[in-house]
PDB file of C-alpha atoms and ligand atoms in Angstrom:
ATOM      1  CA  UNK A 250       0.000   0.000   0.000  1.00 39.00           C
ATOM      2  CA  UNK A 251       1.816   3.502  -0.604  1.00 39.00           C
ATOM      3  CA  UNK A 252       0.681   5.911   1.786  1.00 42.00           C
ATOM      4  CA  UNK A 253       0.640   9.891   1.672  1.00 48.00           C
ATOM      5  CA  UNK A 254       4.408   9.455   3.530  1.00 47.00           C
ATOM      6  CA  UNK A 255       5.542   7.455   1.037  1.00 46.00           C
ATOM      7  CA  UNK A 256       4.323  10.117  -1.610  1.00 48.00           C
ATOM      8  CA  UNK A 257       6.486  12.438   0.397  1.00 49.00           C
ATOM      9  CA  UNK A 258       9.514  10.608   0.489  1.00 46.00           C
ATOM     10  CA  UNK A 259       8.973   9.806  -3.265  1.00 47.00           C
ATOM     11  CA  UNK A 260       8.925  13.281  -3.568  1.00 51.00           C
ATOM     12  CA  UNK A 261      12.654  14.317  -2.313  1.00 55.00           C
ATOM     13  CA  UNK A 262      16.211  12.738  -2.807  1.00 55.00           C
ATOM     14  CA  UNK A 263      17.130  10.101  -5.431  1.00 66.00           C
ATOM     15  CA  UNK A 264      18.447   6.415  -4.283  1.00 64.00           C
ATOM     16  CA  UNK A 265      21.817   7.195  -3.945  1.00 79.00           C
ATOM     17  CA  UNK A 266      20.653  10.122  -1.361  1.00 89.00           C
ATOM     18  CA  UNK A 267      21.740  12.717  -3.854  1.00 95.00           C
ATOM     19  CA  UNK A 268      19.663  16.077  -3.709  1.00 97.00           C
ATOM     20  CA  UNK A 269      17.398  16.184  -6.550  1.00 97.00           C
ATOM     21  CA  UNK A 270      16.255  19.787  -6.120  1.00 98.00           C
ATOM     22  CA  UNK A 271      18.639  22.479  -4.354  1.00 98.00           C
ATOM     23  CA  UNK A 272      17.614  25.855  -3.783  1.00 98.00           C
ATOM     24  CA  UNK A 273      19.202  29.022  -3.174  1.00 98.00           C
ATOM     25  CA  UNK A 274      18.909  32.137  -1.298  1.00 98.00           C
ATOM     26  CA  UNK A 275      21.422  34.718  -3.292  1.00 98.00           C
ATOM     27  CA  UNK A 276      22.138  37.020  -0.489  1.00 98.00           C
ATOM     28  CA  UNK A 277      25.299  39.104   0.646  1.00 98.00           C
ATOM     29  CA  UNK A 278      26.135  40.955  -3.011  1.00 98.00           C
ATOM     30  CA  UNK A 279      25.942  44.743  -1.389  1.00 97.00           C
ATOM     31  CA  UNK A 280      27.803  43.881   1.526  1.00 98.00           C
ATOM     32  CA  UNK A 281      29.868  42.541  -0.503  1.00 98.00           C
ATOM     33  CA  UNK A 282      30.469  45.135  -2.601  1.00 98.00           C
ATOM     34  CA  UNK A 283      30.652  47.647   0.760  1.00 98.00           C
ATOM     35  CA  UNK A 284      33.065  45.875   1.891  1.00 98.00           C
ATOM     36  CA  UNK A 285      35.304  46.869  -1.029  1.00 98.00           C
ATOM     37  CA  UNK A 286      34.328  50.598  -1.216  1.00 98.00           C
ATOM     38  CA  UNK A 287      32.441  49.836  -4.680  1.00 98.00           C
ATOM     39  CA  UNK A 288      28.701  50.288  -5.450  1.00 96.00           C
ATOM     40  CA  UNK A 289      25.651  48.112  -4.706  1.00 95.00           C
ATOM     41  CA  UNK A 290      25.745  47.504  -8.281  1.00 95.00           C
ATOM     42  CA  UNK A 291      28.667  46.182  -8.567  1.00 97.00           C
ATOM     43  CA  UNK A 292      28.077  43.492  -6.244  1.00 97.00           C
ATOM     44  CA  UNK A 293      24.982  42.423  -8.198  1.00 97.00           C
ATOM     45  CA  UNK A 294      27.299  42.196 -11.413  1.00 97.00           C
ATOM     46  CA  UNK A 295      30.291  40.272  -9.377  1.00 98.00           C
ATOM     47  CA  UNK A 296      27.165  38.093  -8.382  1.00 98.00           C
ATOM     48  CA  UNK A 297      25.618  37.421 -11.645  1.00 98.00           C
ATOM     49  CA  UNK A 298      29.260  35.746 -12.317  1.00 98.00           C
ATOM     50  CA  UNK A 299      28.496  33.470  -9.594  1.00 98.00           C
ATOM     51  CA  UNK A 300      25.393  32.420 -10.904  1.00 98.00           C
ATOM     52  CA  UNK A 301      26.411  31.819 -14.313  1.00 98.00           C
ATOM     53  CA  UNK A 302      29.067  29.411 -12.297  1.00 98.00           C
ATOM     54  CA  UNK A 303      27.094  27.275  -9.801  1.00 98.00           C
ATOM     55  CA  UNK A 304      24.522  26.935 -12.779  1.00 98.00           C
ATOM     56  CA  UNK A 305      27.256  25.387 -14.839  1.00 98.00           C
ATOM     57  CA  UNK A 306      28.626  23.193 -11.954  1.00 98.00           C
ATOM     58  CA  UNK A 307      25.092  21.904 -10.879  1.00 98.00           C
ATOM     59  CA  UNK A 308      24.530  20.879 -14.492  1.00 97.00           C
ATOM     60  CA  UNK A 309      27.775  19.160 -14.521  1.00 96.00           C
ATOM     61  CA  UNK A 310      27.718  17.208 -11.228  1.00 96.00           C
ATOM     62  CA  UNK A 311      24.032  16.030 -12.633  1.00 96.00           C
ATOM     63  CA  UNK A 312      21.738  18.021 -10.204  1.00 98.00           C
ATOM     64  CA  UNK A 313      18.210  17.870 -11.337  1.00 98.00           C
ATOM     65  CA  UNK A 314      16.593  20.964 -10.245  1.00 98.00           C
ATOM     66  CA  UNK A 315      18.411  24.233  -9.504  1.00 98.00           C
ATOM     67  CA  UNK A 316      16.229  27.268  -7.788  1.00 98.00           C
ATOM     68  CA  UNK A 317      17.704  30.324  -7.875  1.00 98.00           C
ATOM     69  CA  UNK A 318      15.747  33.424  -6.076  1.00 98.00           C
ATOM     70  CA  UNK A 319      16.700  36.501  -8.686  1.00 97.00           C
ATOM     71  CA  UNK A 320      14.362  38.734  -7.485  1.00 96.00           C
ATOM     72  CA  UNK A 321      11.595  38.226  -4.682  1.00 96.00           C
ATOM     73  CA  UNK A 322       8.232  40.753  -5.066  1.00 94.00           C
ATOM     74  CA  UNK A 323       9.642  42.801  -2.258  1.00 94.00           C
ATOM     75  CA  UNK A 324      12.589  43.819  -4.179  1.00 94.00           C
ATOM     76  CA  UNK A 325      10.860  46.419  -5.883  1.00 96.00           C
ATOM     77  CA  UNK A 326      10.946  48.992  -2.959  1.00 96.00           C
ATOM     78  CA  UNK A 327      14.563  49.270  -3.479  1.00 95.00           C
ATOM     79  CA  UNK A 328      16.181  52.408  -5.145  1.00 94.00           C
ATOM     80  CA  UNK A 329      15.315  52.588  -8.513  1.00 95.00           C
ATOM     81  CA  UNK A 330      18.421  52.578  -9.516  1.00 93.00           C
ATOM     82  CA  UNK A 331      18.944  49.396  -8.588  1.00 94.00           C
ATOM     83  CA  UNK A 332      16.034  48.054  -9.327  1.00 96.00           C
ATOM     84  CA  UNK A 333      16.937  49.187 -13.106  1.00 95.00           C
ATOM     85  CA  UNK A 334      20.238  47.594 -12.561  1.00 96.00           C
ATOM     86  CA  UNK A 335      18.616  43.906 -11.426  1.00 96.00           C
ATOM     87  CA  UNK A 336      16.537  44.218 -14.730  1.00 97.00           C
ATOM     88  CA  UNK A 337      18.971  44.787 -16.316  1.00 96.00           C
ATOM     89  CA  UNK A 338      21.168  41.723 -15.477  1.00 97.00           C
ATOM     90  CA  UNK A 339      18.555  39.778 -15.825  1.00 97.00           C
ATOM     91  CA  UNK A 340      18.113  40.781 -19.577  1.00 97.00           C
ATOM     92  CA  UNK A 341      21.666  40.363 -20.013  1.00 96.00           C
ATOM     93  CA  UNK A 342      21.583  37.016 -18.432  1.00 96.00           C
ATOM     94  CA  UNK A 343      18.638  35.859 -20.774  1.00 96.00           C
ATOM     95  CA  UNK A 344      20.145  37.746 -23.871  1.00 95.00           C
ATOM     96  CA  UNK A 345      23.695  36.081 -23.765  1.00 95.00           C
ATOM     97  CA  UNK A 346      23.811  33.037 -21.959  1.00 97.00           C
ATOM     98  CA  UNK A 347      20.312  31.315 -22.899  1.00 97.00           C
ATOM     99  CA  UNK A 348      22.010  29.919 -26.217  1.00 96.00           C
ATOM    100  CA  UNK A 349      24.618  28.245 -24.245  1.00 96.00           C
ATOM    101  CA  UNK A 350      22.302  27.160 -21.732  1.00 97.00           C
ATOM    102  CA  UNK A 351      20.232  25.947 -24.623  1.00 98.00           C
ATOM    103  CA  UNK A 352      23.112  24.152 -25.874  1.00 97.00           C
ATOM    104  CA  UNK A 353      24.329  22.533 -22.464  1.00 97.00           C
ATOM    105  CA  UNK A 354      20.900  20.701 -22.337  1.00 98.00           C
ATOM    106  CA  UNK A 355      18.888  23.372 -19.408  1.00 98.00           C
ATOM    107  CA  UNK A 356      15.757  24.084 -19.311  1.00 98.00           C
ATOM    108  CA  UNK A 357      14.625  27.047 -18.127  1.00 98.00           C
ATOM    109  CA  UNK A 358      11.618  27.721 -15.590  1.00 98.00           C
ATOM    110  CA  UNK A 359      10.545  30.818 -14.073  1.00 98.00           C
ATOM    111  CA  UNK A 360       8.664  30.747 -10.784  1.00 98.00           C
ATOM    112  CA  UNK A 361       6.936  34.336  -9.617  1.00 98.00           C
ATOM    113  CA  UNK A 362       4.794  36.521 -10.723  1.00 97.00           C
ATOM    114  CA  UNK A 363       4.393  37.531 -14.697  1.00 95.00           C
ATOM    115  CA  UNK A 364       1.703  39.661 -14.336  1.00 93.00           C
ATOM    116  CA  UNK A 365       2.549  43.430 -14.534  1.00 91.00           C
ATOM    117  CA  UNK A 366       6.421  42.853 -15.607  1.00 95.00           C
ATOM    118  CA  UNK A 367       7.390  45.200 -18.208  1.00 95.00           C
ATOM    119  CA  UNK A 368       7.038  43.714 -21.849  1.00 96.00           C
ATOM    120  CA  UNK A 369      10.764  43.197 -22.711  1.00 96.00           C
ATOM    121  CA  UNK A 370      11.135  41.532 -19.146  1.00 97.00           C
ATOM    122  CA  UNK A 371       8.151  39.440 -19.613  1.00 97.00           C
ATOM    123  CA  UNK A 372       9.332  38.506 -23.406  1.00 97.00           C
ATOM    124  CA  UNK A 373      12.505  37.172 -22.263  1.00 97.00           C
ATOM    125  CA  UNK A 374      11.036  35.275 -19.689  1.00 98.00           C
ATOM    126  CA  UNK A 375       8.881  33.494 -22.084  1.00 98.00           C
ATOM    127  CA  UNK A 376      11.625  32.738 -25.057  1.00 97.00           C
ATOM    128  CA  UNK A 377      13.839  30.832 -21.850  1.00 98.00           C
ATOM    129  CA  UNK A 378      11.064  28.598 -21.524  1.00 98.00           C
ATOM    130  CA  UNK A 379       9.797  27.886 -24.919  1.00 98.00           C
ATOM    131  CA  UNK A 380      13.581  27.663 -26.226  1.00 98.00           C
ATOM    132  CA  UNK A 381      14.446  25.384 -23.855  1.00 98.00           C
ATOM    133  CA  UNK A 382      11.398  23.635 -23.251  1.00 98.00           C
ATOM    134  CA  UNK A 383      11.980  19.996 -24.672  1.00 98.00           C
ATOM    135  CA  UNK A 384      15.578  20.127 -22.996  1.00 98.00           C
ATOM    136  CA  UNK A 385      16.380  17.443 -20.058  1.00 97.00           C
ATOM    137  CA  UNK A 386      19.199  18.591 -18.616  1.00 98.00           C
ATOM    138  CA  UNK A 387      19.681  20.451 -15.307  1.00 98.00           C
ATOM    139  CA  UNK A 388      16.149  22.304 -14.560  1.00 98.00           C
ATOM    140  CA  UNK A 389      17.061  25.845 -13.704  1.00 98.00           C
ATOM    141  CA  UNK A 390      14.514  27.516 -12.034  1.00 98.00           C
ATOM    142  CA  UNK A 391      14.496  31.430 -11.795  1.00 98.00           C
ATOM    143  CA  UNK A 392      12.419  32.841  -9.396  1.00 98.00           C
ATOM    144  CA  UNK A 393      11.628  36.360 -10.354  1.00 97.00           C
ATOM    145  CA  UNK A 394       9.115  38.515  -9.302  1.00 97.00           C
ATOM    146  CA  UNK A 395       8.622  35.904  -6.745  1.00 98.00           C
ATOM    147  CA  UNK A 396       7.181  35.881  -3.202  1.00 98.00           C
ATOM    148  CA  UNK A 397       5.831  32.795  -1.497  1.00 98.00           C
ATOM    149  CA  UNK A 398       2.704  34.069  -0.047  1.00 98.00           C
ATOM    150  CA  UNK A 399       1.951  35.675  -3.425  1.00 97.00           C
ATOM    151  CA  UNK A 400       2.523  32.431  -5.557  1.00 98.00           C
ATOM    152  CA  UNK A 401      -0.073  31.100  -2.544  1.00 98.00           C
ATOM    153  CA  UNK A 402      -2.882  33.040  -2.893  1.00 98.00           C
ATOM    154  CA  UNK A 403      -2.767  33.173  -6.379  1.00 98.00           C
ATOM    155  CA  UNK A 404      -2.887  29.075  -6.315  1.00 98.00           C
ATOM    156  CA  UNK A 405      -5.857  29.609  -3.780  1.00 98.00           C
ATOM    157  CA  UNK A 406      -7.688  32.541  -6.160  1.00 98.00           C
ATOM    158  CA  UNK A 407      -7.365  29.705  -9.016  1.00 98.00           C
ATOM    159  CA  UNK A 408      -9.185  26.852  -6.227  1.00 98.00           C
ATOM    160  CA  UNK A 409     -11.743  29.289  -5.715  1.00 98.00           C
ATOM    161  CA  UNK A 410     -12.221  29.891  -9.642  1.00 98.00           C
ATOM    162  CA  UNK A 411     -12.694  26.150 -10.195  1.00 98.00           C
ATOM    163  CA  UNK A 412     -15.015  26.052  -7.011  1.00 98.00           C
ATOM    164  CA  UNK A 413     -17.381  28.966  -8.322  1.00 98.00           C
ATOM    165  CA  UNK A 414     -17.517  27.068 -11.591  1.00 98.00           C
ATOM    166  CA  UNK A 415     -18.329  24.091 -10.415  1.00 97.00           C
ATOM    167  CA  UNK A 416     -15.199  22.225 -11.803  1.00 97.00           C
ATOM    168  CA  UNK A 417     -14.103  21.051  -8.093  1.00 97.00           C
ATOM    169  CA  UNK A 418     -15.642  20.333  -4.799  1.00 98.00           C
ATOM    170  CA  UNK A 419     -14.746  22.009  -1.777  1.00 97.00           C
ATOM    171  CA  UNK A 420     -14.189  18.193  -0.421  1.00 97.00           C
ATOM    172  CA  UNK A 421     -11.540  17.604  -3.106  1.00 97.00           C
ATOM    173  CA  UNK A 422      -9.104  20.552  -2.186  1.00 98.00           C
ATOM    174  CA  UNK A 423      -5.917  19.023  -0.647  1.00 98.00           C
ATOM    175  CA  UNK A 424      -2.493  19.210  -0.411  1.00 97.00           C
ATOM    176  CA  UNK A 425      -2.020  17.530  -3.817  1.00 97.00           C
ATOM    177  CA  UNK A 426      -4.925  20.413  -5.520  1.00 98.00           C
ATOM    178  CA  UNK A 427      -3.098  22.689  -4.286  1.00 98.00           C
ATOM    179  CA  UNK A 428       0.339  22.118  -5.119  1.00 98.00           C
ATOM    180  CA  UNK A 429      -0.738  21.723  -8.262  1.00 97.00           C
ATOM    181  CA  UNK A 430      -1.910  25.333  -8.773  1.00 98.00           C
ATOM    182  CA  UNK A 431       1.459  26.529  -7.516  1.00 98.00           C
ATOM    183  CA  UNK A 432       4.331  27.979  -9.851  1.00 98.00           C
ATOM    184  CA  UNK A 433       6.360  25.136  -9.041  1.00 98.00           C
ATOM    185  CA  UNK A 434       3.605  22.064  -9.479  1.00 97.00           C
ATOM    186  CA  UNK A 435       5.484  19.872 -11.722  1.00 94.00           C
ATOM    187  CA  UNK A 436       8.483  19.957 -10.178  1.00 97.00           C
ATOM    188  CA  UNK A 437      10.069  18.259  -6.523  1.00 97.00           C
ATOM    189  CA  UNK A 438      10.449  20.310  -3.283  1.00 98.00           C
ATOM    190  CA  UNK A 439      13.631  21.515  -2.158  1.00 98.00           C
ATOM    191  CA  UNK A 440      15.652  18.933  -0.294  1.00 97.00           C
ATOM    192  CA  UNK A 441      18.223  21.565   0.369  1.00 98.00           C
ATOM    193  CA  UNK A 442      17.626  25.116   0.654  1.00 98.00           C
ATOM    194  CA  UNK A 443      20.991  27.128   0.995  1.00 98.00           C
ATOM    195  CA  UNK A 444      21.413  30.999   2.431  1.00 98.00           C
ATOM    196  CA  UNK A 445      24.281  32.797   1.704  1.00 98.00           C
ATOM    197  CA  UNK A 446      25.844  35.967   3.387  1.00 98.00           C
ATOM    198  CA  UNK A 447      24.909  34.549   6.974  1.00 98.00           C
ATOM    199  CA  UNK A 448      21.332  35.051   7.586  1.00 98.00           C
ATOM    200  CA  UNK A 449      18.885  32.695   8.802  1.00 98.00           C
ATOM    201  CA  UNK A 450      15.517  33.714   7.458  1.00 97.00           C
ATOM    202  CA  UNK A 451      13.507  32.191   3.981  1.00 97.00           C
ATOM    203  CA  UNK A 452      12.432  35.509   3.130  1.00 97.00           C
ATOM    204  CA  UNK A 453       8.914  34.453   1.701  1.00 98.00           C
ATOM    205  CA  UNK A 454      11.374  31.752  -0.470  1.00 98.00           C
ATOM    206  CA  UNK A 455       9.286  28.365  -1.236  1.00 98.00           C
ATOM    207  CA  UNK A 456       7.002  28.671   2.234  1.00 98.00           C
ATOM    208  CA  UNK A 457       5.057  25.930   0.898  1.00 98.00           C
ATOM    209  CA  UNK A 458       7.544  23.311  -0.860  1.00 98.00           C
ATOM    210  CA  UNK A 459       9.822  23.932   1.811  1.00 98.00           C
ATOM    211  CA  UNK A 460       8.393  21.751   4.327  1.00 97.00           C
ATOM    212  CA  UNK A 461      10.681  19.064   4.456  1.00 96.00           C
ATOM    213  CA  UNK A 462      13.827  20.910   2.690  1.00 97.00           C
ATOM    214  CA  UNK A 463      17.205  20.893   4.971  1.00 97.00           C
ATOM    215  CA  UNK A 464      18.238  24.293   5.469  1.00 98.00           C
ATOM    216  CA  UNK A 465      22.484  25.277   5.206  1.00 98.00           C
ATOM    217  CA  UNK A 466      22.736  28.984   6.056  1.00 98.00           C
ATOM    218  CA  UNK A 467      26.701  29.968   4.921  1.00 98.00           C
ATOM    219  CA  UNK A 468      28.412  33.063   6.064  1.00 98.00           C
ATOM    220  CA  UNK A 469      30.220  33.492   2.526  1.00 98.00           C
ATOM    221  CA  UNK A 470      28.348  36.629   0.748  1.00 98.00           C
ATOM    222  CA  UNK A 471      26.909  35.406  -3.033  1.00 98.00           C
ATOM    223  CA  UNK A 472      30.204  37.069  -4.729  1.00 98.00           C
ATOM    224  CA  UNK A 473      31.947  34.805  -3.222  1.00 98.00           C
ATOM    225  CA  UNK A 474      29.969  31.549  -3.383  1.00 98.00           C
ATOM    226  CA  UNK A 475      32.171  29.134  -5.651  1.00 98.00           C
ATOM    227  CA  UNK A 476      31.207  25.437  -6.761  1.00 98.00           C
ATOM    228  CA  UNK A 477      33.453  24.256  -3.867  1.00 98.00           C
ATOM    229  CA  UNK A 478      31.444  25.521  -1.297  1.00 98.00           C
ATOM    230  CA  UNK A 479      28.437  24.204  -3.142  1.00 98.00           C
ATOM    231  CA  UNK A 480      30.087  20.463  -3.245  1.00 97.00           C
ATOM    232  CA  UNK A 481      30.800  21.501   0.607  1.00 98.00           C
ATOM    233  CA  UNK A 482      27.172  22.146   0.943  1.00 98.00           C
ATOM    234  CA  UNK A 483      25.709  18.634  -0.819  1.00 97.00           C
ATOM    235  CA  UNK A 484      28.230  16.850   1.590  1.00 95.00           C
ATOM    236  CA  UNK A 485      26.556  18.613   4.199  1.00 96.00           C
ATOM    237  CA  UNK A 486      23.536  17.575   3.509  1.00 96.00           C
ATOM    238  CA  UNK A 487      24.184  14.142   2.349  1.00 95.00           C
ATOM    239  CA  UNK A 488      25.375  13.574   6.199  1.00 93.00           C
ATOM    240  CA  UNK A 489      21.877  14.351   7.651  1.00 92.00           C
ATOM    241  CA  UNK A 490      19.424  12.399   8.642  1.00 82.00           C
ATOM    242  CA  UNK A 491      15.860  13.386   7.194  1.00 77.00           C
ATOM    243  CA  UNK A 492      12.955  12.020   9.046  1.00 74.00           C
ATOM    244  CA  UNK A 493      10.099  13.261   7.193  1.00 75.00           C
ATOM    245  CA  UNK A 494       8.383  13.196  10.864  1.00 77.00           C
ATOM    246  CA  UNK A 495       8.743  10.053  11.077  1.00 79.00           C
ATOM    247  CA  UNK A 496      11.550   7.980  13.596  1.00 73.00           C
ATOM    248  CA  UNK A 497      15.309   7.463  12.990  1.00 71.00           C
ATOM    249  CA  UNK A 498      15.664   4.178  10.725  1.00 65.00           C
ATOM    250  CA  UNK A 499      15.925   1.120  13.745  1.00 65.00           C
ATOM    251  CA  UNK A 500      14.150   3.400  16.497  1.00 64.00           C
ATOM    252  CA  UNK A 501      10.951   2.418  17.964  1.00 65.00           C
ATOM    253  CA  UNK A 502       9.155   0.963  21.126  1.00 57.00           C
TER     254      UNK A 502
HETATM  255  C1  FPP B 731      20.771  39.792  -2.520  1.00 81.76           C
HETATM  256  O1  FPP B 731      21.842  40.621  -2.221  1.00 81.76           O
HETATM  257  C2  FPP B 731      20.640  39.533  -3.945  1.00 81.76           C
HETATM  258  C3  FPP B 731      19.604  39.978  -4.728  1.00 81.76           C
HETATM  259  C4  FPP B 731      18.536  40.844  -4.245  1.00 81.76           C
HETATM  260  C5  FPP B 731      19.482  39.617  -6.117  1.00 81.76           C
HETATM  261  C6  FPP B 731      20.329  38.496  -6.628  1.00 81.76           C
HETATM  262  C7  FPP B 731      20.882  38.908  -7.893  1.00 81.76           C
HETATM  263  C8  FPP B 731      21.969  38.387  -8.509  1.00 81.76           C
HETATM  264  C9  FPP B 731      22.713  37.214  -8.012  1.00 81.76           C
HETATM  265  C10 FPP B 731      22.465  38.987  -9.752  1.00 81.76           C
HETATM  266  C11 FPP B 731      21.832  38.397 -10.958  1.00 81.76           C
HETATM  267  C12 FPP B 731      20.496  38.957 -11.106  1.00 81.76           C
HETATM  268  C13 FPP B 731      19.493  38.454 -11.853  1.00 81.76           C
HETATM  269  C14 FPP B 731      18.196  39.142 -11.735  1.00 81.76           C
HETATM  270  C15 FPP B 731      19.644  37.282 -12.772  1.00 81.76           C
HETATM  271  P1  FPP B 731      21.546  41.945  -1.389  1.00 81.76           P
HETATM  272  O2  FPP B 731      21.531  43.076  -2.345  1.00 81.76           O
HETATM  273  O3  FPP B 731      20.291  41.798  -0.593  1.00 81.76           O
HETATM  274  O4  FPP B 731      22.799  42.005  -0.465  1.00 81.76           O
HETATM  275  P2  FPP B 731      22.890  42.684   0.979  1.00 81.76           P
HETATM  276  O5  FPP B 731      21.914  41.934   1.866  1.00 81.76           O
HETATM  277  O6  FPP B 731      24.308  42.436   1.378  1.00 81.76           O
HETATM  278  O7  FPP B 731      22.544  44.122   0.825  1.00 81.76           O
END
């Protein structure tokens, strides 16, 4: 008989205990850059270089899904300026590196919310999906525009939708209806969530799908993040135990 825990342990790691979906918390790239006298900016540039190498590494050491949080929904009450600058990375991200992402086998998801993005934003959004849409290499997933709670109620405002039209029954709403109305539905939960910069919060990151994720919170700021520390990381968490709620393997009365 397969029970709803086995569903959830179906649902995270691969046999070999390998993480099949790691997520990450970018944070630390204006301290970063403080700490060197330089602008804000320039951190966000120094950490785009990051990205572009822990996407490459994941790909290579066969990670399945890779969640990267770009830019959360509260990131637009920063300065303008950089706000313009974050756009703008992410264009240049999209404009030069989704051929060779193309060509390395990714494909390209992007979690958050698309209403209301500016047009060229949106666009380029959209032609990293549908270019790489058949590909099945490493999943990256960009969350942009993206806030937890948000991605939430938006999944709930679609239950209600099907409720008022009589498509669903109240009765049938579970965890299962409504993980598949989020952004992420096709896809497995974190098992590891990692925090740079040395904060300890999830910042509206994956509230839902994080449930059972392990959680690494590293002092090194984004800049600075390097595919050693993420091998560090997956050794990490390939020497915990994960319960699921459950009882430690050979434990019980
Ligand atoms: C957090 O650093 C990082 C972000 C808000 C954005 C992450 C962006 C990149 C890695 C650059 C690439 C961008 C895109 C959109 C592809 P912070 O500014 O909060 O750092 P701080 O906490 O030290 O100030």
């Amino acid at each position: 008989m397969t029970t709803g825990m086995d569903a959830v342990r179906q649902s995270f790691g691969r046999p070999d205990g390998f993480p099949r979906h790691v997520a990450i918390i970018m944070d630390g790239n204006g301290r970063w850059a403080r700490a060197r006298g330089l602008p804000r900016v320039e951190g966000h540039r120094r950490g785009l270089q990051t990205l572009r190498e822990i996407v490459r590494h994941a790909g290579d050491v066969g990670l399945e899904c890779l969640t990267l949080y770009s830019f959360s929904s509260e990131n637009w009450s920063r300065p303008a300026e950089e706000v313009r600058e974050l756009m703008g990375l992410l264009k240049i991200f999209i404009r030069r590196d989704l051929a060779e992402l193309d060509r390395a086998g990714v494909r390209v998801r992007v979690v958050g919310e698309r209403a209301g993005l500016a047009a060229d934003i949106a666009g380029l959004l959209d032609e990293a999906e549908t270019t790489t849409a058949a590909n099945t290499g490493l999943t990256l997933v960009v969350a942009f525009n993206y806030g937890a709670r948000n991605e939430i109620a938006r999944a709930v405002r679609a239950l209600a939708r099907d409720v008022a039209a009589g498509r669903l029954a109240p009765e049938a709403i579970d965890e299962a209806a409504i993980g598949r109305r989020l952004d992420t539905a096709d896809m497995p939960d974190p098992d590891l969530i990692i925090r740079t910069s040395g904060e300890q919060r999830l910042s509206n990151f994956l509230l839902w799908q994080a449930a059972y994720s392990e959680f690494l919170f590293v002092p090194t700021y984004w800049p600075d993040f390097s595919a050693a520390e993420f091998d560090r990381a997956i050794d990490e968490y390939l020497g915990r135990e994960r319960r699921f709620g459950g009882l430690k393997a050979g434990v019980g009365v």
